[in-house]
mmCIF file of C-alpha atoms in Angstrom:
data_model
loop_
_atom_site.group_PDB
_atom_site.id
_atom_site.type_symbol
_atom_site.label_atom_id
_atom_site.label_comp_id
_atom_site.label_asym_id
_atom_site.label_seq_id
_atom_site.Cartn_x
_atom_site.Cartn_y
_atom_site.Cartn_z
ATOM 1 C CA UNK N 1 15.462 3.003 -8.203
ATOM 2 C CA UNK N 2 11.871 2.199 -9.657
ATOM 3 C CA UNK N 3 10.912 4.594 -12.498
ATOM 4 C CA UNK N 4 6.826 4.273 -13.404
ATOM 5 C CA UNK N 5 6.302 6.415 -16.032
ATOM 6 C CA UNK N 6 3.073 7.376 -17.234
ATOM 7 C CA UNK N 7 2.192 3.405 -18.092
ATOM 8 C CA UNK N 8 -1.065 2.153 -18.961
ATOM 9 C CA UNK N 9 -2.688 -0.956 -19.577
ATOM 10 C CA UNK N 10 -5.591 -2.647 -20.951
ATOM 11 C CA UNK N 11 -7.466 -6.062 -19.859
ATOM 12 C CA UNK N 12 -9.864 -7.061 -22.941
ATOM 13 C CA UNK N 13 -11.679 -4.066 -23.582
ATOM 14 C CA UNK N 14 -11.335 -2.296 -19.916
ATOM 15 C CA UNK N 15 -8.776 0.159 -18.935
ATOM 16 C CA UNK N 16 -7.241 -1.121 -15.969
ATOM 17 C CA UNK N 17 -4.779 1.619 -15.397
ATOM 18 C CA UNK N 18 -4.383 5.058 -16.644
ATOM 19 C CA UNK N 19 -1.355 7.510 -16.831
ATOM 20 C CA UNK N 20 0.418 5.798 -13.708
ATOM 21 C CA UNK N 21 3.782 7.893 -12.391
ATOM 22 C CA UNK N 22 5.875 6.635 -9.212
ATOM 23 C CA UNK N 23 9.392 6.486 -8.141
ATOM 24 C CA UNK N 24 10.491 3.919 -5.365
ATOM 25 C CA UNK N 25 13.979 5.066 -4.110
ATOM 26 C CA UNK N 26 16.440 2.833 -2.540
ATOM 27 C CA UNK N 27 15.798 1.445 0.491
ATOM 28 C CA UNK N 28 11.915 2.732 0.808
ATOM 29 C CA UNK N 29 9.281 0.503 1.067
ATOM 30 C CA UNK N 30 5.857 1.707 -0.813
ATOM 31 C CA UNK N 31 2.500 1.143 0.499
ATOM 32 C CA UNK N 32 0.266 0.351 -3.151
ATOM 33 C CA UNK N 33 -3.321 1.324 -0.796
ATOM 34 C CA UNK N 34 -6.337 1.081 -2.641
ATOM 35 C CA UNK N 35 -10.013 -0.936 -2.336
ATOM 36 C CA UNK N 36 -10.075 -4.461 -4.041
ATOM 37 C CA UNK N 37 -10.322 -4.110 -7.658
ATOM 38 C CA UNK N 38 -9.059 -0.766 -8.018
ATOM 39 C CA UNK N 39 -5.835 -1.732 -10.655
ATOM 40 C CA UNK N 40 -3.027 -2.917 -8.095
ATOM 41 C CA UNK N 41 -3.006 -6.391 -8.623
ATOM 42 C CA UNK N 42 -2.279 -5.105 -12.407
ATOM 43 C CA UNK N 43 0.069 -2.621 -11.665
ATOM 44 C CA UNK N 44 2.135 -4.823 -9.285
ATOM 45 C CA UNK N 45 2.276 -7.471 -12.820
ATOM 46 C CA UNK N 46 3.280 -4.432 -14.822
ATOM 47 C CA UNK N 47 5.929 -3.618 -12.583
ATOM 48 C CA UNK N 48 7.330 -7.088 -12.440
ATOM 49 C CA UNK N 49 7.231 -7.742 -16.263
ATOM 50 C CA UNK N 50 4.340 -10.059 -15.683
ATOM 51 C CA UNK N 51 2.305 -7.623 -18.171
ATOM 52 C CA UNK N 52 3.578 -5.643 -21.032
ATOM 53 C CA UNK N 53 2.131 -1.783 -21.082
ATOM 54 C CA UNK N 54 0.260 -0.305 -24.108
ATOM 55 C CA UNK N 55 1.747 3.412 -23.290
ATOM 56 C CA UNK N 56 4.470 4.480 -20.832
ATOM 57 C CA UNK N 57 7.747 2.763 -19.469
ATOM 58 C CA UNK N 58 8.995 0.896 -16.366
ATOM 59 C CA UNK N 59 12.374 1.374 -15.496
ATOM 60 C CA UNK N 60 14.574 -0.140 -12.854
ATOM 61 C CA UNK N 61 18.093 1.942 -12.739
ATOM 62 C CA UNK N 62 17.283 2.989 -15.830
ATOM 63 C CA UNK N 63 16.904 -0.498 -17.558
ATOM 64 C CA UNK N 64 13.520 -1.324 -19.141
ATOM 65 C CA UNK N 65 11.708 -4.519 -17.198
ATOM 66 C CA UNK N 66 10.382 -5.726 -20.012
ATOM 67 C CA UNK N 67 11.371 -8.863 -21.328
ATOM 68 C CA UNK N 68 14.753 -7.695 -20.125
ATOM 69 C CA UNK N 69 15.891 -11.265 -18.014
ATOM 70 C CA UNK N 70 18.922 -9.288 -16.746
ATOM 71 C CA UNK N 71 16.495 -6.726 -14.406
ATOM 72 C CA UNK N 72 14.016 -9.417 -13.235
ATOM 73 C CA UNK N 73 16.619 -11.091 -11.816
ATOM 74 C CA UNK N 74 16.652 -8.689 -9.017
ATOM 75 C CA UNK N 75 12.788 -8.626 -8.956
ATOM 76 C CA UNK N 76 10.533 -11.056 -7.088
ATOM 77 C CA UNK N 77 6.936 -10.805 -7.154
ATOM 78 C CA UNK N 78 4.925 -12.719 -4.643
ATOM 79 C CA UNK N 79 0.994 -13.078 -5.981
ATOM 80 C CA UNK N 80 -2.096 -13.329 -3.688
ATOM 81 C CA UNK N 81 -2.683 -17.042 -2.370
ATOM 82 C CA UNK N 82 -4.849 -18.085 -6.227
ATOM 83 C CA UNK N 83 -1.680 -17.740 -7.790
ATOM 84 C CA UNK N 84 -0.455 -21.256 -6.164
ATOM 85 C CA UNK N 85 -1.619 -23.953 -8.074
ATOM 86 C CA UNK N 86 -3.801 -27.323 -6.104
ATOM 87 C CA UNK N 87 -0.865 -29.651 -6.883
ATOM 88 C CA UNK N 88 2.229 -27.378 -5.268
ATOM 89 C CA UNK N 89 4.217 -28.425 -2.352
ATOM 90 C CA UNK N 90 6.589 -26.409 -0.318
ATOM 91 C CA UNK N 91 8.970 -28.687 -1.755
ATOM 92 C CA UNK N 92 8.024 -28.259 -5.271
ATOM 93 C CA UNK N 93 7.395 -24.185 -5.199
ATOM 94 C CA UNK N 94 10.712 -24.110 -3.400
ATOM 95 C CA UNK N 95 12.572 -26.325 -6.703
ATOM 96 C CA UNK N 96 10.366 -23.375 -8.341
ATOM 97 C CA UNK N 97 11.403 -20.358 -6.973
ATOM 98 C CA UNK N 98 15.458 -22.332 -6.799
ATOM 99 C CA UNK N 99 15.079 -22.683 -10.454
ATOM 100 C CA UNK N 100 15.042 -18.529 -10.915
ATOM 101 C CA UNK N 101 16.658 -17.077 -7.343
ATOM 102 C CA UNK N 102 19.572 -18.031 -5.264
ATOM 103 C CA UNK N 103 17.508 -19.244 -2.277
ATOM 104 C CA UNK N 104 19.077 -19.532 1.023
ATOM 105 C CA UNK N 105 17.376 -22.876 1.440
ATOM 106 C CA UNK N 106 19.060 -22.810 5.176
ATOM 107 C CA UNK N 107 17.462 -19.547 6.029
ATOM 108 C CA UNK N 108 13.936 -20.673 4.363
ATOM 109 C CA UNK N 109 13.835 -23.604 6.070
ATOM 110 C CA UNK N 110 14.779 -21.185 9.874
ATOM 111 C CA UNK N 111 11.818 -18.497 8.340
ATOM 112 C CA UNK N 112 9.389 -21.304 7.988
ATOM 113 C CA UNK N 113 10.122 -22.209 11.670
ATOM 114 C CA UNK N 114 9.545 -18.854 13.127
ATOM 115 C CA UNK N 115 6.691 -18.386 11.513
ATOM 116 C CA UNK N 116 5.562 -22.167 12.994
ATOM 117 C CA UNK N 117 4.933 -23.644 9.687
ATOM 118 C CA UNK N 118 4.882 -27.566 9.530
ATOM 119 C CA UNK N 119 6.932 -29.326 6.790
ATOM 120 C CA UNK N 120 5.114 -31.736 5.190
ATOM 121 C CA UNK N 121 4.256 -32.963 1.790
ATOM 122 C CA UNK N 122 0.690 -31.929 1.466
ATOM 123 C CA UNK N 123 -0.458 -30.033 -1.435
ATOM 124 C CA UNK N 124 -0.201 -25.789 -0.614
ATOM 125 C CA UNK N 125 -4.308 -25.298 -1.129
ATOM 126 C CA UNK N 126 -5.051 -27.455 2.183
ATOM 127 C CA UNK N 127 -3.271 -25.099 4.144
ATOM 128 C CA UNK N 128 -5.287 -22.081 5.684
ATOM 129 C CA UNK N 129 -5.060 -18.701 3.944
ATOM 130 C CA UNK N 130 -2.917 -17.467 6.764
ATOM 131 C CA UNK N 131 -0.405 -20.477 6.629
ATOM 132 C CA UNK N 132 -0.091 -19.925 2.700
ATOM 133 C CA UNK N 133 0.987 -16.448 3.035
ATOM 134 C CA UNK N 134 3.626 -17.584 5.494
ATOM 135 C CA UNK N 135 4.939 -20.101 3.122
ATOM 136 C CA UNK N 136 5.052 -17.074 0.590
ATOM 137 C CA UNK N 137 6.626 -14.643 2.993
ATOM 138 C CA UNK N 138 9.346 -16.803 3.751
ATOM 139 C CA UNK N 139 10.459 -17.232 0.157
ATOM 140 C CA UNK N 140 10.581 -13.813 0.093
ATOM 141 C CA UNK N 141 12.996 -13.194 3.436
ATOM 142 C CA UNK N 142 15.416 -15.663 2.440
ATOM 143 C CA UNK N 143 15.689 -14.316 -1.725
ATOM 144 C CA UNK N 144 16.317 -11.215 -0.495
ATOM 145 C CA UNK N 145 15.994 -9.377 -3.600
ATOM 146 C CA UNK N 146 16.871 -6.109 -4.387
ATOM 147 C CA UNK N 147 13.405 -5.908 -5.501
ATOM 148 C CA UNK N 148 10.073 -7.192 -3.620
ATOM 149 C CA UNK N 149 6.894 -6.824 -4.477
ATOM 150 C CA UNK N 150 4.376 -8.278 -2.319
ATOM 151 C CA UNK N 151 0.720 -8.689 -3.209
ATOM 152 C CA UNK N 152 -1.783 -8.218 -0.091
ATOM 153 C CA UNK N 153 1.389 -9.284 2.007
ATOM 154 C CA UNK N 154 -1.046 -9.405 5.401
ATOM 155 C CA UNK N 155 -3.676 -11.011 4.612
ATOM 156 C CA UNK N 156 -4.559 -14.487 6.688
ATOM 157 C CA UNK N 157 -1.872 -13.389 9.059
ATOM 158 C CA UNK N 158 -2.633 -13.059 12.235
ATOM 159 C CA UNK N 159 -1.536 -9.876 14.893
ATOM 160 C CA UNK N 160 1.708 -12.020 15.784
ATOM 161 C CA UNK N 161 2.627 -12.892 11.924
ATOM 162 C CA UNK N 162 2.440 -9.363 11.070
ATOM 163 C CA UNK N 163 4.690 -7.770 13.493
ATOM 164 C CA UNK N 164 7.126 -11.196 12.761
ATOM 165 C CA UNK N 165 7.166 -10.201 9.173
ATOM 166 C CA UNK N 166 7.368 -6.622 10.296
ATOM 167 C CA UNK N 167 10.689 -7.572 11.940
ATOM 168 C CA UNK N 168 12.270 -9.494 9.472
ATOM 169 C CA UNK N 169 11.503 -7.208 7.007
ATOM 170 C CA UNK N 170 13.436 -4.428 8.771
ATOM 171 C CA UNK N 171 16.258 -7.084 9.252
ATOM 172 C CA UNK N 172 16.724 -6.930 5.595
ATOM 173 C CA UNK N 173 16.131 -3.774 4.372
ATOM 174 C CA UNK N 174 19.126 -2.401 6.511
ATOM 175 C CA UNK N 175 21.387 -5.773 5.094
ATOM 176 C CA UNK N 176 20.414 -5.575 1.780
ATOM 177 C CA UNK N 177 18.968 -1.988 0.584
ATOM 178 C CA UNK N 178 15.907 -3.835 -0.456
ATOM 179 C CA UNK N 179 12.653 -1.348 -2.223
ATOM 180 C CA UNK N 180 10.024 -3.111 -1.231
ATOM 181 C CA UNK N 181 6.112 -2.545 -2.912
ATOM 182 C CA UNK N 182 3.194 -3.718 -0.352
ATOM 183 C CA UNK N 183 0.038 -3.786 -2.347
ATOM 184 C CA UNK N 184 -2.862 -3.907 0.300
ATOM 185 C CA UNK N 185 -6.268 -2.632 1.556
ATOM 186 C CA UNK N 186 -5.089 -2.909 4.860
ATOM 187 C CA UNK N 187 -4.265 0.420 5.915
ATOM 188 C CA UNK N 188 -3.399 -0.043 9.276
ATOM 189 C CA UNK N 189 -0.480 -2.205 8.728
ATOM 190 C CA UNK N 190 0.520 -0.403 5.928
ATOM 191 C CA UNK N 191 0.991 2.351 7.921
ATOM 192 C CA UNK N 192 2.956 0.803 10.324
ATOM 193 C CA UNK N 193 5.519 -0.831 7.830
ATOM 194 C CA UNK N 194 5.753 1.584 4.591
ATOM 195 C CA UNK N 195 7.531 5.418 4.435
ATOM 196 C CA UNK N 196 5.885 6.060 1.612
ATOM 197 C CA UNK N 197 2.708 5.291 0.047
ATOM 198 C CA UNK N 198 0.397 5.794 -3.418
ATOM 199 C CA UNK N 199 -3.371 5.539 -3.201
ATOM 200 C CA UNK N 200 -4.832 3.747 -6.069
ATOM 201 C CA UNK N 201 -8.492 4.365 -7.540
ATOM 202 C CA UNK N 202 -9.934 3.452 -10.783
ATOM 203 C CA UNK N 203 -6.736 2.741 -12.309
ATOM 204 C CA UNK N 204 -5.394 6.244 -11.286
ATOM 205 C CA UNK N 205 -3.348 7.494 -8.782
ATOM 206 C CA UNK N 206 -5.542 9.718 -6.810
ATOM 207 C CA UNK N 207 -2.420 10.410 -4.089
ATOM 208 C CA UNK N 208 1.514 9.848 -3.021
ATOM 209 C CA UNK N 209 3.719 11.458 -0.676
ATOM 210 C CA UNK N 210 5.475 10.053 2.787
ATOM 211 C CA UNK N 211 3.298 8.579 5.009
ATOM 212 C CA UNK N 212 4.442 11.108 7.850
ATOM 213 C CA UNK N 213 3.572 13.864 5.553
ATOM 214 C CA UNK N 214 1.559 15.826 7.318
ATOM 215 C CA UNK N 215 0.778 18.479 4.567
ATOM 216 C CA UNK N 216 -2.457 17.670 2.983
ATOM 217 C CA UNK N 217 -5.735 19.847 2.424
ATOM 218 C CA UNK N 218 -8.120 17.816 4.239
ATOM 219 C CA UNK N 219 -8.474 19.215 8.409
ATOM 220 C CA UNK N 220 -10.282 18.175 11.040
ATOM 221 C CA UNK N 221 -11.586 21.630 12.552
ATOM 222 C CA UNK N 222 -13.226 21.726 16.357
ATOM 223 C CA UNK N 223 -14.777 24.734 17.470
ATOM 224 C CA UNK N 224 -16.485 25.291 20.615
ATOM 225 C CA UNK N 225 -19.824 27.937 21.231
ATOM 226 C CA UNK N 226 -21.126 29.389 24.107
ATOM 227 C CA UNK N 227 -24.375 28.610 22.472
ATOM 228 C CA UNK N 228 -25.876 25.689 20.089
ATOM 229 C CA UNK N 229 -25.288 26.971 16.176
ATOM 230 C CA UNK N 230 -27.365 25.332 13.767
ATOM 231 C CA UNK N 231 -24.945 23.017 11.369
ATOM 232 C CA UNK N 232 -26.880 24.336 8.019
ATOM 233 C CA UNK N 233 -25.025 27.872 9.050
ATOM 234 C CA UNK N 234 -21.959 26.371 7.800
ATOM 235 C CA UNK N 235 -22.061 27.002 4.209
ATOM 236 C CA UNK N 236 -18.605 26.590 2.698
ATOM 237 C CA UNK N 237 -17.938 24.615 -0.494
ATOM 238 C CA UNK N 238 -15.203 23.224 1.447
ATOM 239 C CA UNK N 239 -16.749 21.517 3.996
ATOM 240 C CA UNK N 240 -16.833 17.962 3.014
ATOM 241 C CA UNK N 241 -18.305 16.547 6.723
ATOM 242 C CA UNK N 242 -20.016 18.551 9.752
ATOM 243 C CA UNK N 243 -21.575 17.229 12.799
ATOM 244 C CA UNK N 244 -22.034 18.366 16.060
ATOM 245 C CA UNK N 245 -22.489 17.343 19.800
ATOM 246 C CA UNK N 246 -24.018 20.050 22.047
ATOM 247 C CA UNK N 247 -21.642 23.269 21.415
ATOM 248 C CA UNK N 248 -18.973 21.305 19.762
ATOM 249 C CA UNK N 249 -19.229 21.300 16.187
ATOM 250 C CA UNK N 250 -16.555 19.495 14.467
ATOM 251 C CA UNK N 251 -15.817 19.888 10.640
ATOM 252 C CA UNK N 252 -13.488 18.126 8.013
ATOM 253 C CA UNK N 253 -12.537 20.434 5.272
ATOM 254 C CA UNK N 254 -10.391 20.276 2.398
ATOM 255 C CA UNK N 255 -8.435 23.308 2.494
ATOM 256 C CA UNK N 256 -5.184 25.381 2.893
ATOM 257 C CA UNK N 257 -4.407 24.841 6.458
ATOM 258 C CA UNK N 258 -3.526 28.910 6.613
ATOM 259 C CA UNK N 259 -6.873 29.498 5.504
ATOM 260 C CA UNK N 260 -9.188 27.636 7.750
ATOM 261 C CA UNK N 261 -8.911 29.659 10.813
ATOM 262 C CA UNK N 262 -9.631 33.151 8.919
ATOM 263 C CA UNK N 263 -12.875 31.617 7.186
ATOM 264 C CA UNK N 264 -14.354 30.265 10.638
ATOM 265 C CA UNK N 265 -13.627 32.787 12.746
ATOM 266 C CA UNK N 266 -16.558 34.639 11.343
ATOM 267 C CA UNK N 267 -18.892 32.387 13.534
ATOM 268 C CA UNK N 268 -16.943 33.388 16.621
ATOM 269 C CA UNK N 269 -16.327 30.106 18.121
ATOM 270 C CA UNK N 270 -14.996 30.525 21.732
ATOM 271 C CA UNK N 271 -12.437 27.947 20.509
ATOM 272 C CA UNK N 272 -10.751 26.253 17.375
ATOM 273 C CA UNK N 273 -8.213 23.562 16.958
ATOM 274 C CA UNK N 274 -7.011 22.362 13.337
ATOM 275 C CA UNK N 275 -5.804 18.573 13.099
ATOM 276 C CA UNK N 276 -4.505 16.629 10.461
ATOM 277 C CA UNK N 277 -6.553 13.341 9.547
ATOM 278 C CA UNK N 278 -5.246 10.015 10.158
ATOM 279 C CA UNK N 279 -3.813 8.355 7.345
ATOM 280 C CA UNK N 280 -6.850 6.007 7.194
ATOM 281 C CA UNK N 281 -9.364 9.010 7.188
ATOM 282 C CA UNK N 282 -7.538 10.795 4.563
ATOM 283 C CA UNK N 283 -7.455 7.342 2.280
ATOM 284 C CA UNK N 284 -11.305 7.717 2.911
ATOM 285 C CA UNK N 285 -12.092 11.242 2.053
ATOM 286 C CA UNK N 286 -9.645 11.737 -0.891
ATOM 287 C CA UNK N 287 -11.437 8.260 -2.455
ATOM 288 C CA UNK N 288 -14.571 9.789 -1.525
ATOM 289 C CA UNK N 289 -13.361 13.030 -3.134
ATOM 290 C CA UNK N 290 -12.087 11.504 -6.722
ATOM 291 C CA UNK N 291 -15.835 9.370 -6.602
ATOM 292 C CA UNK N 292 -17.502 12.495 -6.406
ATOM 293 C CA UNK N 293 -15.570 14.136 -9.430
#
């Protein structure tokens, strides 16, 4: 089990994180979702060891990450595509990642297959973005550590690469009890691969929960007239989006779910139907919502 508790850290003179609090369980695989340049590059270094925080602890079973070489032996952090320098080599970053994991060199070698990459000798950086992150992706299926975190994991992959990885992925977690930390603006696939998931803004985390958790406070409410209402008569503070085709008027609101159909009913809508936001419109409104704090 990951432990964050209340970490933050500092970059020169700009807080890059603030008060951060998560727990990864066993076996779950955390969606990090935030814009670029929100803290989760940072965070994902934190985590690893990478960076040492000014206020807070990380804890893996307990055990402080820290320059602790007995926990980040069971971690493996795969960076975004700049992390690879121009000389490396499959070869070489392979001799690299040998020379800190037990690397099933036979599986690596069947991964980079699947995913149709081409052995050869040429430096890393003249490969395509998408053909990088394969390379990267592979390490990471045949480590198989208990601990994976994974740095904008889909990006350069194409629709077929994803659901690959997708695949494999599951493969492992059931083998291995893997927790497994996907930072990514991509919330689509994120939604499709992680149970749980932590939106990152700012440095803060603005939201967590499972990402079949339907509870939240932001509704989509449609409500049908017998005549056209004028929008402007909809005048409550919780109303965060209104618009309207002929007699349908259709609302998002952030509010108690028990409470929405008592405060419209006063407009006497001939209909009403409540409906939870998609996981990508609630990212949208609840960053729109801390931005407007």
């Amino acid at each position: 089990m990951i432990e964050i508790r209340n970490i933050s850290k500092t970059l020169g003179k700009k807080k890059v994180l603030e008060n951060i609090s998560l727990s990864i369980n066993n076996g779950d695989i955390l969606g990090l979702v935030g814009i670029n340049g929100v803290g989760k590059s940072t965070l994902l270094r934190c985590i690893s060891g990478v960076y040492h925080v000014e206020e807070g602890d990380i804890l893996f079973d307990n055990k402080s990450v820290y320059e602790n070489n007995e926990v980040k032996k069971d971690i493996l952090f795969i960076p975004d595509e700049s992390a690879i320098s121009a000389k490396t080599t499959i070869n070489s970053l392979l001799d690299f990642f040998s020379s800190f994991y037990e690397v099933n060199r036979k599986s690596f070698f069947e991964y980079l297959n699947i995913f149709k990459v081409n052995i050869t000798s040429k430096p890393l950086n003249t490969f395509s973005k998408g053909m990088k992150r394969r390379v990267l992706l592979c390490f990471a299926l045949a480590i198989h550590p208990k601990y994976l975190l994974l740095d904008e994991a889909f990006d350069g992959l194409d629709p077929l690469g994803k659901v690959q990885f997708k695949k494999l992925l599951d493969e492992q977690m059931s083998k291995f009890n893997m927790s497994v930390i996907i930072a990514s603006h991509s919330l689509r696939e994120l939604t499709l691969i992680a149970n749980t998931f932590a939106m990152l803004n700012s440095g803060k985390i603005i939201s967590q929960g499972d990402v079949d958790n339907k509870e939240s406070t932001y509704f989509k409410v449609q409500m049908a007239f017998n005549e056209e209402i004028d929008l402007n008569s909809f005048n409550e503070k919780t109303i965060v989006q209104r618009n309207k085709i002929g007699r349908i008027v259709t609302l998002i609101v952030n509010q108690n779910k028990e409470e929405i159909e008592p405060t419209f009913s006063k407009y006497s809508p001939l209909t009403i139907d409540i409906l939870p936001l998609s996981f990508d419109e609630r990212f949208v409104y609840e960053t729109e919502a801390f931005e407007n704090e």
